[in-house]
Amino acid sequence: MWATVARTMMRKQGIDCRMNWKDLQEKRMITAQHSYVSPEEIDAFVEALP
Amino acid sequence: MGFETVGNSLLAQYRADFPVAQNLIYLNHAAVSPVCRAAAEAMRWLATDAEQFGSLHYDKWMACYEGLRVEAAQMLHASPREVAIVKNTSEGIATIAMGLDWRSGDRIVAFHDEFPANQYPWIRLAARGVTITWLRPEAPLEEIEQAAKGARLLAISFVQFLSGYRADLEAIGEICARHGVFFCVDAIQGLGAFPLDVRKARIHAAAADGHKWLTGPEGCGVLYIQQDVQDAVDPVEFGWTNAAAHADYGSRDMTLRADAGRYEPGTLNTIGCFGLEAAFKFLNGVGVENIAPVVQGLADRAAAGAVAKGYELLTPRTPATGAGIVSMRKQGIDCRMIWKDLKEKRMITAPRAGWLRVSPHFYVSPEEIDAFVEALP
């Protein structure tokens, strides 16, 4: 089966997305997800968002 | 520049950097070189990094692109700002051929017997009214000067792919400078084996892929383009990274990069860049000026051995015009049969246009050349 790529663009008022991205990277989360990413990892990502 | 035959003094020091030597007598660097150990290790690192960490270490990838420019510039005696990363020699030459503002009636000086990569892009300019004066690569300088008068561009290979004739680039560059001719060099059959100083030779553009004398991978090469002529060569292959603001994905400012990066239209061949950067670094460490007399000596040895066995050489060899390529044939024997027989004996050469072509690099031993000569029918 061909993998599908999902991309969601998001931002939060008052927070620079580059700070978001850097903070997530330090938590070993690289943004932009592919089909091999588990739903639990997505939940962890959402949890880590400020 | 002449290189007299000398013994292979580099052998003990660098033989282990070419594991291929454990398997084969490899005399085919004018076709596809084995990658040196450093290049293989660099590419393995990148493959593992991309597998295990995706793009997490992208900063290291970016540093590699810059490192490749720095190492290539060092070998060419150029500035890193004059080095574009291309996918091969053809792309580099085509960048020049398509990018100049040609006018009907312009004339080019080109050479017979060149590899097609250094002929086709020029021939196609006929559609724009450009004509070509054809010369032999071995033409005397007086003949080249005569042809260069009034020409717009001269295109020649550093070393001819079949005959192995090495051009006197400094003398030709002097001629081009005297007559205001754009000097374009296909450097693939010489770069990495023989010194090339683009400043001394007054070269405007030179291109080389990594997979021959640079002992790097296929599909990644460099285009040197002199800073002063960059505004005269329009980047016709255009994508997002030709622009100076390419790192800002929201920008739509198409102002060109201020350096040779303006000829790079998109994402680069990163694993190839890792291999080629490592190969350049390795050869810069050895010193091309040290490699040249060894390559010259090994090719001289192969030529002399073949002649002693009754072979004819395509081109006579001299210290000033010899390089790492020797093409030979023997009356009554099909070179493809010799090539096949040698291959079965684990000696790698190439059949080309009715000639058997051998092209040893500096890690090959004189004894291996002797074994090759011994194996010739």
PDB file of C-alpha atoms in Angstrom, chain B residues 19-300:
ATOM      1  CA  PRO B  19      40.072  -1.574  -0.900  1.00  0.00           C
ATOM      2  CA  VAL B  20      39.296  -2.376  -4.541  1.00  0.00           C
ATOM      3  CA  ALA B  21      42.987  -3.238  -4.923  1.00  0.00           C
ATOM      4  CA  GLN B  22      42.366  -6.381  -2.843  1.00  0.00           C
ATOM      5  CA  ASN B  23      39.962  -7.600  -5.499  1.00  0.00           C
ATOM      6  CA  LEU B  24      41.037  -6.269  -8.860  1.00  0.00           C
ATOM      7  CA  ILE B  25      43.801  -4.704 -10.891  1.00  0.00           C
ATOM      8  CA  TYR B  26      41.771  -1.628 -11.628  1.00  0.00           C
ATOM      9  CA  LEU B  27      42.906   0.243 -14.742  1.00  0.00           C
ATOM     10  CA  ASN B  28      39.667   2.007 -15.612  1.00  0.00           C
ATOM     11  CA  HIS B  29      39.578   5.363 -13.824  1.00  0.00           C
ATOM     12  CA  ALA B  30      38.766   7.127 -17.084  1.00  0.00           C
ATOM     13  CA  ALA B  31      35.395   5.326 -17.009  1.00  0.00           C
ATOM     14  CA  VAL B  32      34.171   4.833 -13.436  1.00  0.00           C
ATOM     15  CA  SER B  33      36.603   4.900 -10.530  1.00  0.00           C
ATOM     16  CA  PRO B  34      36.166   2.853  -7.389  1.00  0.00           C
ATOM     17  CA  VAL B  35      35.321   5.260  -4.584  1.00  0.00           C
ATOM     18  CA  CYS B  36      38.130   5.846  -2.130  1.00  0.00           C
ATOM     19  CA  ARG B  37      37.645   4.603   1.423  1.00  0.00           C
ATOM     20  CA  ALA B  38      36.998   8.112   2.782  1.00  0.00           C
ATOM     21  CA  ALA B  39      34.207   8.707   0.270  1.00  0.00           C
ATOM     22  CA  ALA B  40      32.601   5.341   1.020  1.00  0.00           C
ATOM     23  CA  GLU B  41      32.743   5.995   4.772  1.00  0.00           C
ATOM     24  CA  ALA B  42      31.211   9.469   4.382  1.00  0.00           C
ATOM     25  CA  MET B  43      28.339   8.107   2.305  1.00  0.00           C
ATOM     26  CA  ARG B  44      27.766   5.264   4.761  1.00  0.00           C
ATOM     27  CA  TRP B  45      27.565   7.834   7.564  1.00  0.00           C
ATOM     28  CA  LEU B  46      24.970   9.867   5.703  1.00  0.00           C
ATOM     29  CA  ALA B  47      22.928   6.800   4.799  1.00  0.00           C
ATOM     30  CA  THR B  48      22.860   5.728   8.449  1.00  0.00           C
ATOM     31  CA  ASP B  49      22.129   9.254   9.648  1.00  0.00           C
ATOM     32  CA  ALA B  50      19.202   9.659   7.248  1.00  0.00           C
ATOM     33  CA  GLU B  51      17.925   6.207   8.193  1.00  0.00           C
ATOM     34  CA  GLN B  52      18.207   6.671  11.949  1.00  0.00           C
ATOM     35  CA  PHE B  53      17.517  10.391  12.364  1.00  0.00           C
ATOM     36  CA  GLY B  54      15.803  11.700   9.231  1.00  0.00           C
ATOM     37  CA  SER B  55      16.783  15.314   8.767  1.00  0.00           C
ATOM     38  CA  LEU B  56      17.556  16.018  12.436  1.00  0.00           C
ATOM     39  CA  HIS B  57      21.198  16.749  11.571  1.00  0.00           C
ATOM     40  CA  TYR B  58      20.405  18.917   8.571  1.00  0.00           C
ATOM     41  CA  ASP B  59      22.937  21.466   9.767  1.00  0.00           C
ATOM     42  CA  LYS B  60      25.668  18.896   9.098  1.00  0.00           C
ATOM     43  CA  TRP B  61      24.301  18.321   5.615  1.00  0.00           C
ATOM     44  CA  MET B  62      24.443  22.062   4.957  1.00  0.00           C
ATOM     45  CA  ALA B  63      27.996  22.135   6.286  1.00  0.00           C
ATOM     46  CA  CYS B  64      28.878  19.354   3.850  1.00  0.00           C
ATOM     47  CA  TYR B  65      27.715  21.416   0.863  1.00  0.00           C
ATOM     48  CA  GLU B  66      29.946  24.261   2.006  1.00  0.00           C
ATOM     49  CA  GLY B  67      32.808  21.858   2.728  1.00  0.00           C
ATOM     50  CA  LEU B  68      32.529  20.472  -0.800  1.00  0.00           C
ATOM     51  CA  ARG B  69      32.823  23.984  -2.250  1.00  0.00           C
ATOM     52  CA  VAL B  70      35.851  24.711  -0.062  1.00  0.00           C
ATOM     53  CA  GLU B  71      37.667  21.475  -0.965  1.00  0.00           C
ATOM     54  CA  ALA B  72      36.898  21.794  -4.683  1.00  0.00           C
ATOM     55  CA  ALA B  73      38.037  25.415  -4.655  1.00  0.00           C
ATOM     56  CA  GLN B  74      41.295  24.389  -3.013  1.00  0.00           C
ATOM     57  CA  MET B  75      42.044  21.862  -5.768  1.00  0.00           C
ATOM     58  CA  LEU B  76      41.083  24.331  -8.494  1.00  0.00           C
ATOM     59  CA  HIS B  77      42.830  27.343  -6.895  1.00  0.00           C
ATOM     60  CA  ALA B  78      39.493  29.158  -6.958  1.00  0.00           C
ATOM     61  CA  SER B  79      37.156  30.698  -4.397  1.00  0.00           C
ATOM     62  CA  PRO B  80      34.368  28.581  -2.857  1.00  0.00           C
ATOM     63  CA  ARG B  81      32.010  31.283  -4.152  1.00  0.00           C
ATOM     64  CA  GLU B  82      32.957  30.203  -7.665  1.00  0.00           C
ATOM     65  CA  VAL B  83      31.927  26.571  -7.178  1.00  0.00           C
ATOM     66  CA  ALA B  84      28.433  25.312  -8.007  1.00  0.00           C
ATOM     67  CA  ILE B  85      27.416  21.774  -7.113  1.00  0.00           C
ATOM     68  CA  VAL B  86      26.061  20.015 -10.208  1.00  0.00           C
ATOM     69  CA  LYS B  87      24.960  16.496 -10.992  1.00  0.00           C
ATOM     70  CA  ASN B  88      27.605  15.836 -13.635  1.00  0.00           C
ATOM     71  CA  THR B  89      30.022  17.361 -16.134  1.00  0.00           C
ATOM     72  CA  SER B  90      27.323  17.549 -18.806  1.00  0.00           C
ATOM     73  CA  GLU B  91      25.119  19.682 -16.602  1.00  0.00           C
ATOM     74  CA  GLY B  92      28.053  21.975 -15.872  1.00  0.00           C
ATOM     75  CA  ILE B  93      28.942  22.466 -19.531  1.00  0.00           C
ATOM     76  CA  ALA B  94      25.292  22.844 -20.544  1.00  0.00           C
ATOM     77  CA  THR B  95      24.890  25.543 -17.888  1.00  0.00           C
ATOM     78  CA  ILE B  96      27.481  27.600 -19.733  1.00  0.00           C
ATOM     79  CA  ALA B  97      26.273  26.711 -23.234  1.00  0.00           C
ATOM     80  CA  MET B  98      22.666  27.600 -22.487  1.00  0.00           C
ATOM     81  CA  GLY B  99      23.360  30.505 -20.165  1.00  0.00           C
ATOM     82  CA  LEU B 100      25.435  32.785 -22.355  1.00  0.00           C
ATOM     83  CA  ASP B 101      23.605  35.439 -24.354  1.00  0.00           C
ATOM     84  CA  TRP B 102      24.383  34.143 -27.840  1.00  0.00           C
ATOM     85  CA  ARG B 103      23.931  36.270 -30.924  1.00  0.00           C
ATOM     86  CA  SER B 104      23.540  35.008 -34.448  1.00  0.00           C
ATOM     87  CA  GLY B 105      26.985  35.006 -36.054  1.00  0.00           C
ATOM     88  CA  ASP B 106      28.838  34.134 -32.836  1.00  0.00           C
ATOM     89  CA  ARG B 107      31.545  31.523 -33.318  1.00  0.00           C
ATOM     90  CA  ILE B 108      32.936  28.813 -31.041  1.00  0.00           C
ATOM     91  CA  VAL B 109      36.260  26.971 -31.234  1.00  0.00           C
ATOM     92  CA  ALA B 110      35.720  23.291 -30.433  1.00  0.00           C
ATOM     93  CA  PHE B 111      37.681  20.105 -30.954  1.00  0.00           C
ATOM     94  CA  HIS B 112      37.306  16.830 -32.823  1.00  0.00           C
ATOM     95  CA  ASP B 113      37.339  13.547 -30.911  1.00  0.00           C
ATOM     96  CA  GLU B 114      36.011  15.118 -27.718  1.00  0.00           C
ATOM     97  CA  PHE B 115      33.574  13.210 -25.519  1.00  0.00           C
ATOM     98  CA  PRO B 116      29.999  14.123 -26.610  1.00  0.00           C
ATOM     99  CA  ALA B 117      29.426  16.040 -23.354  1.00  0.00           C
ATOM    100  CA  ASN B 118      31.819  18.665 -24.699  1.00  0.00           C
ATOM    101  CA  GLN B 119      30.429  18.696 -28.236  1.00  0.00           C
ATOM    102  CA  TYR B 120      26.641  18.326 -28.184  1.00  0.00           C
ATOM    103  CA  PRO B 121      25.866  21.456 -26.120  1.00  0.00           C
ATOM    104  CA  TRP B 122      27.887  23.565 -28.556  1.00  0.00           C
ATOM    105  CA  ILE B 123      26.509  21.919 -31.696  1.00  0.00           C
ATOM    106  CA  ARG B 124      22.943  22.606 -30.511  1.00  0.00           C
ATOM    107  CA  LEU B 125      23.691  26.328 -30.553  1.00  0.00           C
ATOM    108  CA  ALA B 126      23.497  26.210 -34.357  1.00  0.00           C
ATOM    109  CA  ALA B 127      19.764  26.803 -33.843  1.00  0.00           C
ATOM    110  CA  ARG B 128      20.717  30.225 -32.449  1.00  0.00           C
ATOM    111  CA  GLY B 129      22.970  31.060 -35.374  1.00  0.00           C
ATOM    112  CA  VAL B 130      26.241  30.028 -33.704  1.00  0.00           C
ATOM    113  CA  THR B 131      28.950  28.420 -35.851  1.00  0.00           C
ATOM    114  CA  ILE B 132      31.860  26.201 -34.820  1.00  0.00           C
ATOM    115  CA  THR B 133      35.472  26.078 -35.961  1.00  0.00           C
ATOM    116  CA  TRP B 134      36.666  22.501 -35.424  1.00  0.00           C
ATOM    117  CA  LEU B 135      40.318  21.752 -34.591  1.00  0.00           C
ATOM    118  CA  ARG B 136      42.288  18.666 -33.590  1.00  0.00           C
ATOM    119  CA  PRO B 137      42.995  18.592 -29.831  1.00  0.00           C
ATOM    120  CA  GLU B 138      46.697  18.273 -30.687  1.00  0.00           C
ATOM    121  CA  ALA B 139      46.603  21.346 -32.942  1.00  0.00           C
ATOM    122  CA  PRO B 140      49.654  23.632 -32.531  1.00  0.00           C
ATOM    123  CA  LEU B 141      49.096  26.753 -30.439  1.00  0.00           C
ATOM    124  CA  GLU B 142      49.516  28.930 -33.530  1.00  0.00           C
ATOM    125  CA  GLU B 143      46.555  27.182 -35.146  1.00  0.00           C
ATOM    126  CA  ILE B 144      44.483  27.545 -31.987  1.00  0.00           C
ATOM    127  CA  GLU B 145      45.341  31.242 -31.802  1.00  0.00           C
ATOM    128  CA  GLN B 146      44.347  31.756 -35.424  1.00  0.00           C
ATOM    129  CA  ALA B 147      40.978  30.102 -34.781  1.00  0.00           C
ATOM    130  CA  ALA B 148      40.431  31.990 -31.518  1.00  0.00           C
ATOM    131  CA  LYS B 149      40.630  35.395 -33.177  1.00  0.00           C
ATOM    132  CA  GLY B 150      37.089  36.735 -33.292  1.00  0.00           C
ATOM    133  CA  ALA B 151      35.595  33.679 -31.545  1.00  0.00           C
ATOM    134  CA  ARG B 152      33.211  34.076 -28.606  1.00  0.00           C
ATOM    135  CA  LEU B 153      34.149  30.886 -26.732  1.00  0.00           C
ATOM    136  CA  LEU B 154      36.688  28.053 -26.806  1.00  0.00           C
ATOM    137  CA  ALA B 155      35.786  24.661 -25.303  1.00  0.00           C
ATOM    138  CA  ILE B 156      38.368  21.931 -24.746  1.00  0.00           C
ATOM    139  CA  SER B 157      38.950  19.005 -22.405  1.00  0.00           C
ATOM    140  CA  PHE B 158      41.805  19.106 -19.919  1.00  0.00           C
ATOM    141  CA  VAL B 159      42.548  15.507 -20.995  1.00  0.00           C
ATOM    142  CA  GLN B 160      40.993  13.771 -24.002  1.00  0.00           C
ATOM    143  CA  PHE B 161      38.856  10.788 -22.984  1.00  0.00           C
ATOM    144  CA  LEU B 162      40.229   8.415 -25.632  1.00  0.00           C
ATOM    145  CA  SER B 163      43.693   9.539 -26.663  1.00  0.00           C
ATOM    146  CA  GLY B 164      44.676  10.775 -23.200  1.00  0.00           C
ATOM    147  CA  TYR B 165      46.169  13.925 -24.727  1.00  0.00           C
ATOM    148  CA  ARG B 166      46.598  16.578 -22.018  1.00  0.00           C
ATOM    149  CA  ALA B 167      46.061  20.128 -23.256  1.00  0.00           C
ATOM    150  CA  ASP B 168      48.357  23.007 -22.362  1.00  0.00           C
ATOM    151  CA  LEU B 169      45.610  24.930 -20.596  1.00  0.00           C
ATOM    152  CA  GLU B 170      47.837  27.785 -19.487  1.00  0.00           C
ATOM    153  CA  ALA B 171      48.944  28.472 -23.067  1.00  0.00           C
ATOM    154  CA  ILE B 172      45.403  28.188 -24.422  1.00  0.00           C
ATOM    155  CA  GLY B 173      44.102  30.391 -21.605  1.00  0.00           C
ATOM    156  CA  GLU B 174      46.683  32.999 -22.543  1.00  0.00           C
ATOM    157  CA  ILE B 175      45.418  32.913 -26.135  1.00  0.00           C
ATOM    158  CA  CYS B 176      41.797  33.226 -25.003  1.00  0.00           C
ATOM    159  CA  ALA B 177      42.641  36.148 -22.739  1.00  0.00           C
ATOM    160  CA  ARG B 178      44.512  37.879 -25.565  1.00  0.00           C
ATOM    161  CA  HIS B 179      41.482  37.684 -27.852  1.00  0.00           C
ATOM    162  CA  GLY B 180      38.663  38.123 -25.328  1.00  0.00           C
ATOM    163  CA  VAL B 181      37.404  34.543 -25.728  1.00  0.00           C
ATOM    164  CA  PHE B 182      35.379  32.772 -23.016  1.00  0.00           C
ATOM    165  CA  PHE B 183      37.484  29.760 -21.968  1.00  0.00           C
ATOM    166  CA  CYS B 184      35.465  26.659 -20.981  1.00  0.00           C
ATOM    167  CA  VAL B 185      37.144  23.422 -19.880  1.00  0.00           C
ATOM    168  CA  ASP B 186      35.790  19.899 -19.465  1.00  0.00           C
ATOM    169  CA  ALA B 187      38.062  18.855 -16.604  1.00  0.00           C
ATOM    170  CA  ILE B 188      36.722  15.392 -15.801  1.00  0.00           C
ATOM    171  CA  GLN B 189      39.606  13.366 -17.252  1.00  0.00           C
ATOM    172  CA  GLY B 190      42.278  15.340 -15.435  1.00  0.00           C
ATOM    173  CA  LEU B 191      40.957  16.801 -12.184  1.00  0.00           C
ATOM    174  CA  GLY B 192      42.266  14.773  -9.261  1.00  0.00           C
ATOM    175  CA  ALA B 193      45.197  13.358 -11.212  1.00  0.00           C
ATOM    176  CA  PHE B 194      46.875  16.468 -12.641  1.00  0.00           C
ATOM    177  CA  PRO B 195      47.102  19.962 -11.139  1.00  0.00           C
ATOM    178  CA  LEU B 196      44.615  22.495 -12.455  1.00  0.00           C
ATOM    179  CA  ASP B 197      44.977  26.150 -11.527  1.00  0.00           C
ATOM    180  CA  VAL B 198      42.038  28.034 -12.985  1.00  0.00           C
ATOM    181  CA  ARG B 199      43.623  31.390 -12.180  1.00  0.00           C
ATOM    182  CA  LYS B 200      46.923  30.639 -13.909  1.00  0.00           C
ATOM    183  CA  ALA B 201      45.118  29.108 -16.884  1.00  0.00           C
ATOM    184  CA  ARG B 202      42.667  32.052 -16.948  1.00  0.00           C
ATOM    185  CA  ILE B 203      39.731  29.666 -17.236  1.00  0.00           C
ATOM    186  CA  HIS B 204      36.237  31.146 -17.058  1.00  0.00           C
ATOM    187  CA  ALA B 205      34.385  27.884 -16.460  1.00  0.00           C
ATOM    188  CA  ALA B 206      35.334  24.256 -15.812  1.00  0.00           C
ATOM    189  CA  ALA B 207      33.215  21.233 -14.953  1.00  0.00           C
ATOM    190  CA  ALA B 208      34.001  17.776 -13.593  1.00  0.00           C
ATOM    191  CA  ASP B 209      31.999  14.906 -12.167  1.00  0.00           C
ATOM    192  CA  GLY B 210      33.249  12.977  -9.158  1.00  0.00           C
ATOM    193  CA  HIS B 211      33.405   9.451 -10.469  1.00  0.00           C
ATOM    194  CA  LYS B 212      36.649   9.376 -12.435  1.00  0.00           C
ATOM    195  CA  TRP B 213      40.022  10.708 -11.220  1.00  0.00           C
ATOM    196  CA  LEU B 214      38.425  12.309  -8.153  1.00  0.00           C
ATOM    197  CA  THR B 215      37.564   8.800  -6.867  1.00  0.00           C
ATOM    198  CA  GLY B 216      34.156   9.979  -5.713  1.00  0.00           C
ATOM    199  CA  PRO B 217      30.603   8.863  -6.492  1.00  0.00           C
ATOM    200  CA  GLU B 218      28.611   9.248  -9.701  1.00  0.00           C
ATOM    201  CA  GLY B 219      25.921  11.883  -9.970  1.00  0.00           C
ATOM    202  CA  CYS B 220      27.694  14.666  -8.103  1.00  0.00           C
ATOM    203  CA  GLY B 221      30.169  17.091  -9.613  1.00  0.00           C
ATOM    204  CA  VAL B 222      31.331  20.672  -9.565  1.00  0.00           C
ATOM    205  CA  LEU B 223      31.107  23.616 -11.924  1.00  0.00           C
ATOM    206  CA  TYR B 224      33.723  26.301 -11.441  1.00  0.00           C
ATOM    207  CA  ILE B 225      32.551  29.608 -12.811  1.00  0.00           C
ATOM    208  CA  GLN B 226      34.680  32.698 -12.383  1.00  0.00           C
ATOM    209  CA  GLN B 227      33.014  35.325 -10.223  1.00  0.00           C
ATOM    210  CA  ASP B 228      33.444  38.063 -12.842  1.00  0.00           C
ATOM    211  CA  VAL B 229      31.489  36.192 -15.516  1.00  0.00           C
ATOM    212  CA  GLN B 230      28.608  34.968 -13.353  1.00  0.00           C
ATOM    213  CA  ASP B 231      26.366  37.871 -14.346  1.00  0.00           C
ATOM    214  CA  ALA B 232      26.974  37.012 -18.017  1.00  0.00           C
ATOM    215  CA  VAL B 233      25.822  33.410 -17.621  1.00  0.00           C
ATOM    216  CA  ASP B 234      22.109  33.290 -16.935  1.00  0.00           C
ATOM    217  CA  PRO B 235      20.949  30.345 -14.809  1.00  0.00           C
ATOM    218  CA  VAL B 236      18.484  28.729 -17.197  1.00  0.00           C
ATOM    219  CA  GLU B 237      17.755  25.713 -15.017  1.00  0.00           C
ATOM    220  CA  PHE B 238      15.723  27.592 -12.445  1.00  0.00           C
ATOM    221  CA  GLY B 239      14.240  26.430  -9.167  1.00  0.00           C
ATOM    222  CA  TRP B 240      13.898  27.622  -5.629  1.00  0.00           C
ATOM    223  CA  THR B 241      17.559  27.550  -4.539  1.00  0.00           C
ATOM    224  CA  ASN B 242      18.889  29.808  -7.301  1.00  0.00           C
ATOM    225  CA  ALA B 243      17.412  32.675  -5.287  1.00  0.00           C
ATOM    226  CA  ALA B 244      19.315  34.430  -2.508  1.00  0.00           C
ATOM    227  CA  ALA B 245      16.294  34.235  -0.184  1.00  0.00           C
ATOM    228  CA  HIS B 246      15.778  30.507  -0.710  1.00  0.00           C
ATOM    229  CA  ALA B 247      15.977  29.698   3.001  1.00  0.00           C
ATOM    230  CA  ASP B 248      12.860  31.806   3.578  1.00  0.00           C
ATOM    231  CA  TYR B 249      10.085  29.658   2.114  1.00  0.00           C
ATOM    232  CA  GLY B 250       7.632  32.521   2.438  1.00  0.00           C
ATOM    233  CA  SER B 251       9.702  34.838   0.270  1.00  0.00           C
ATOM    234  CA  ARG B 252       8.992  35.282  -3.413  1.00  0.00           C
ATOM    235  CA  ASP B 253      12.086  37.438  -4.024  1.00  0.00           C
ATOM    236  CA  MET B 254      13.842  35.845  -6.995  1.00  0.00           C
ATOM    237  CA  THR B 255      17.029  37.915  -6.735  1.00  0.00           C
ATOM    238  CA  LEU B 256      19.888  35.570  -7.585  1.00  0.00           C
ATOM    239  CA  ARG B 257      22.412  34.298  -5.068  1.00  0.00           C
ATOM    240  CA  ALA B 258      25.589  36.383  -5.182  1.00  0.00           C
ATOM    241  CA  ASP B 259      27.808  33.376  -5.863  1.00  0.00           C
ATOM    242  CA  ALA B 260      27.923  30.241  -8.024  1.00  0.00           C
ATOM    243  CA  GLY B 261      25.116  28.777  -5.928  1.00  0.00           C
ATOM    244  CA  ARG B 262      22.878  30.699  -8.356  1.00  0.00           C
ATOM    245  CA  TYR B 263      23.334  27.738 -10.738  1.00  0.00           C
ATOM    246  CA  GLU B 264      21.852  25.237  -8.272  1.00  0.00           C
ATOM    247  CA  PRO B 265      18.117  24.871  -8.950  1.00  0.00           C
ATOM    248  CA  GLY B 266      16.964  22.760  -6.001  1.00  0.00           C
ATOM    249  CA  THR B 267      17.731  20.137  -3.382  1.00  0.00           C
ATOM    250  CA  LEU B 268      21.194  18.673  -3.832  1.00  0.00           C
ATOM    251  CA  ASN B 269      22.385  15.075  -4.051  1.00  0.00           C
ATOM    252  CA  THR B 270      23.316  15.031  -0.379  1.00  0.00           C
ATOM    253  CA  ILE B 271      24.790  11.550  -0.198  1.00  0.00           C
ATOM    254  CA  GLY B 272      26.810  12.308  -3.323  1.00  0.00           C
ATOM    255  CA  CYS B 273      27.997  15.562  -1.755  1.00  0.00           C
ATOM    256  CA  PHE B 274      29.183  13.652   1.319  1.00  0.00           C
ATOM    257  CA  GLY B 275      31.145  11.263  -0.888  1.00  0.00           C
ATOM    258  CA  LEU B 276      32.588  13.919  -3.140  1.00  0.00           C
ATOM    259  CA  GLU B 277      33.577  16.240  -0.302  1.00  0.00           C
ATOM    260  CA  ALA B 278      35.451  13.363   1.340  1.00  0.00           C
ATOM    261  CA  ALA B 279      37.136  12.417  -1.935  1.00  0.00           C
ATOM    262  CA  PHE B 280      38.290  15.995  -2.595  1.00  0.00           C
ATOM    263  CA  LYS B 281      39.557  16.262   0.981  1.00  0.00           C
ATOM    264  CA  PHE B 282      41.439  12.998   0.687  1.00  0.00           C
ATOM    265  CA  LEU B 283      43.097  13.940  -2.622  1.00  0.00           C
ATOM    266  CA  ASN B 284      43.912  17.444  -1.388  1.00  0.00           C
ATOM    267  CA  GLY B 285      45.633  15.748   1.533  1.00  0.00           C
ATOM    268  CA  VAL B 286      47.678  13.532  -0.777  1.00  0.00           C
ATOM    269  CA  GLY B 287      48.421  16.509  -3.027  1.00  0.00           C
ATOM    270  CA  VAL B 288      47.546  16.375  -6.721  1.00  0.00           C
ATOM    271  CA  GLU B 289      51.060  17.628  -7.475  1.00  0.00           C
ATOM    272  CA  ASN B 290      52.334  14.377  -5.899  1.00  0.00           C
ATOM    273  CA  ILE B 291      49.776  12.219  -7.696  1.00  0.00           C
ATOM    274  CA  ALA B 292      50.512  13.549 -11.202  1.00  0.00           C
ATOM    275  CA  PRO B 293      54.020  12.132 -11.723  1.00  0.00           C
ATOM    276  CA  VAL B 294      52.888   8.755 -10.393  1.00  0.00           C
ATOM    277  CA  VAL B 295      49.897   8.569 -12.742  1.00  0.00           C
ATOM    278  CA  GLN B 296      52.100   9.733 -15.590  1.00  0.00           C
ATOM    279  CA  GLY B 297      54.685   7.083 -14.727  1.00  0.00           C
ATOM    280  CA  LEU B 298      52.185   4.242 -14.516  1.00  0.00           C
ATOM    281  CA  ALA B 299      50.611   5.195 -17.850  1.00  0.00           C
ATOM    282  CA  ASP B 300      54.071   5.520 -19.444  1.00  0.00           C
TER     283      ASP B 300
END
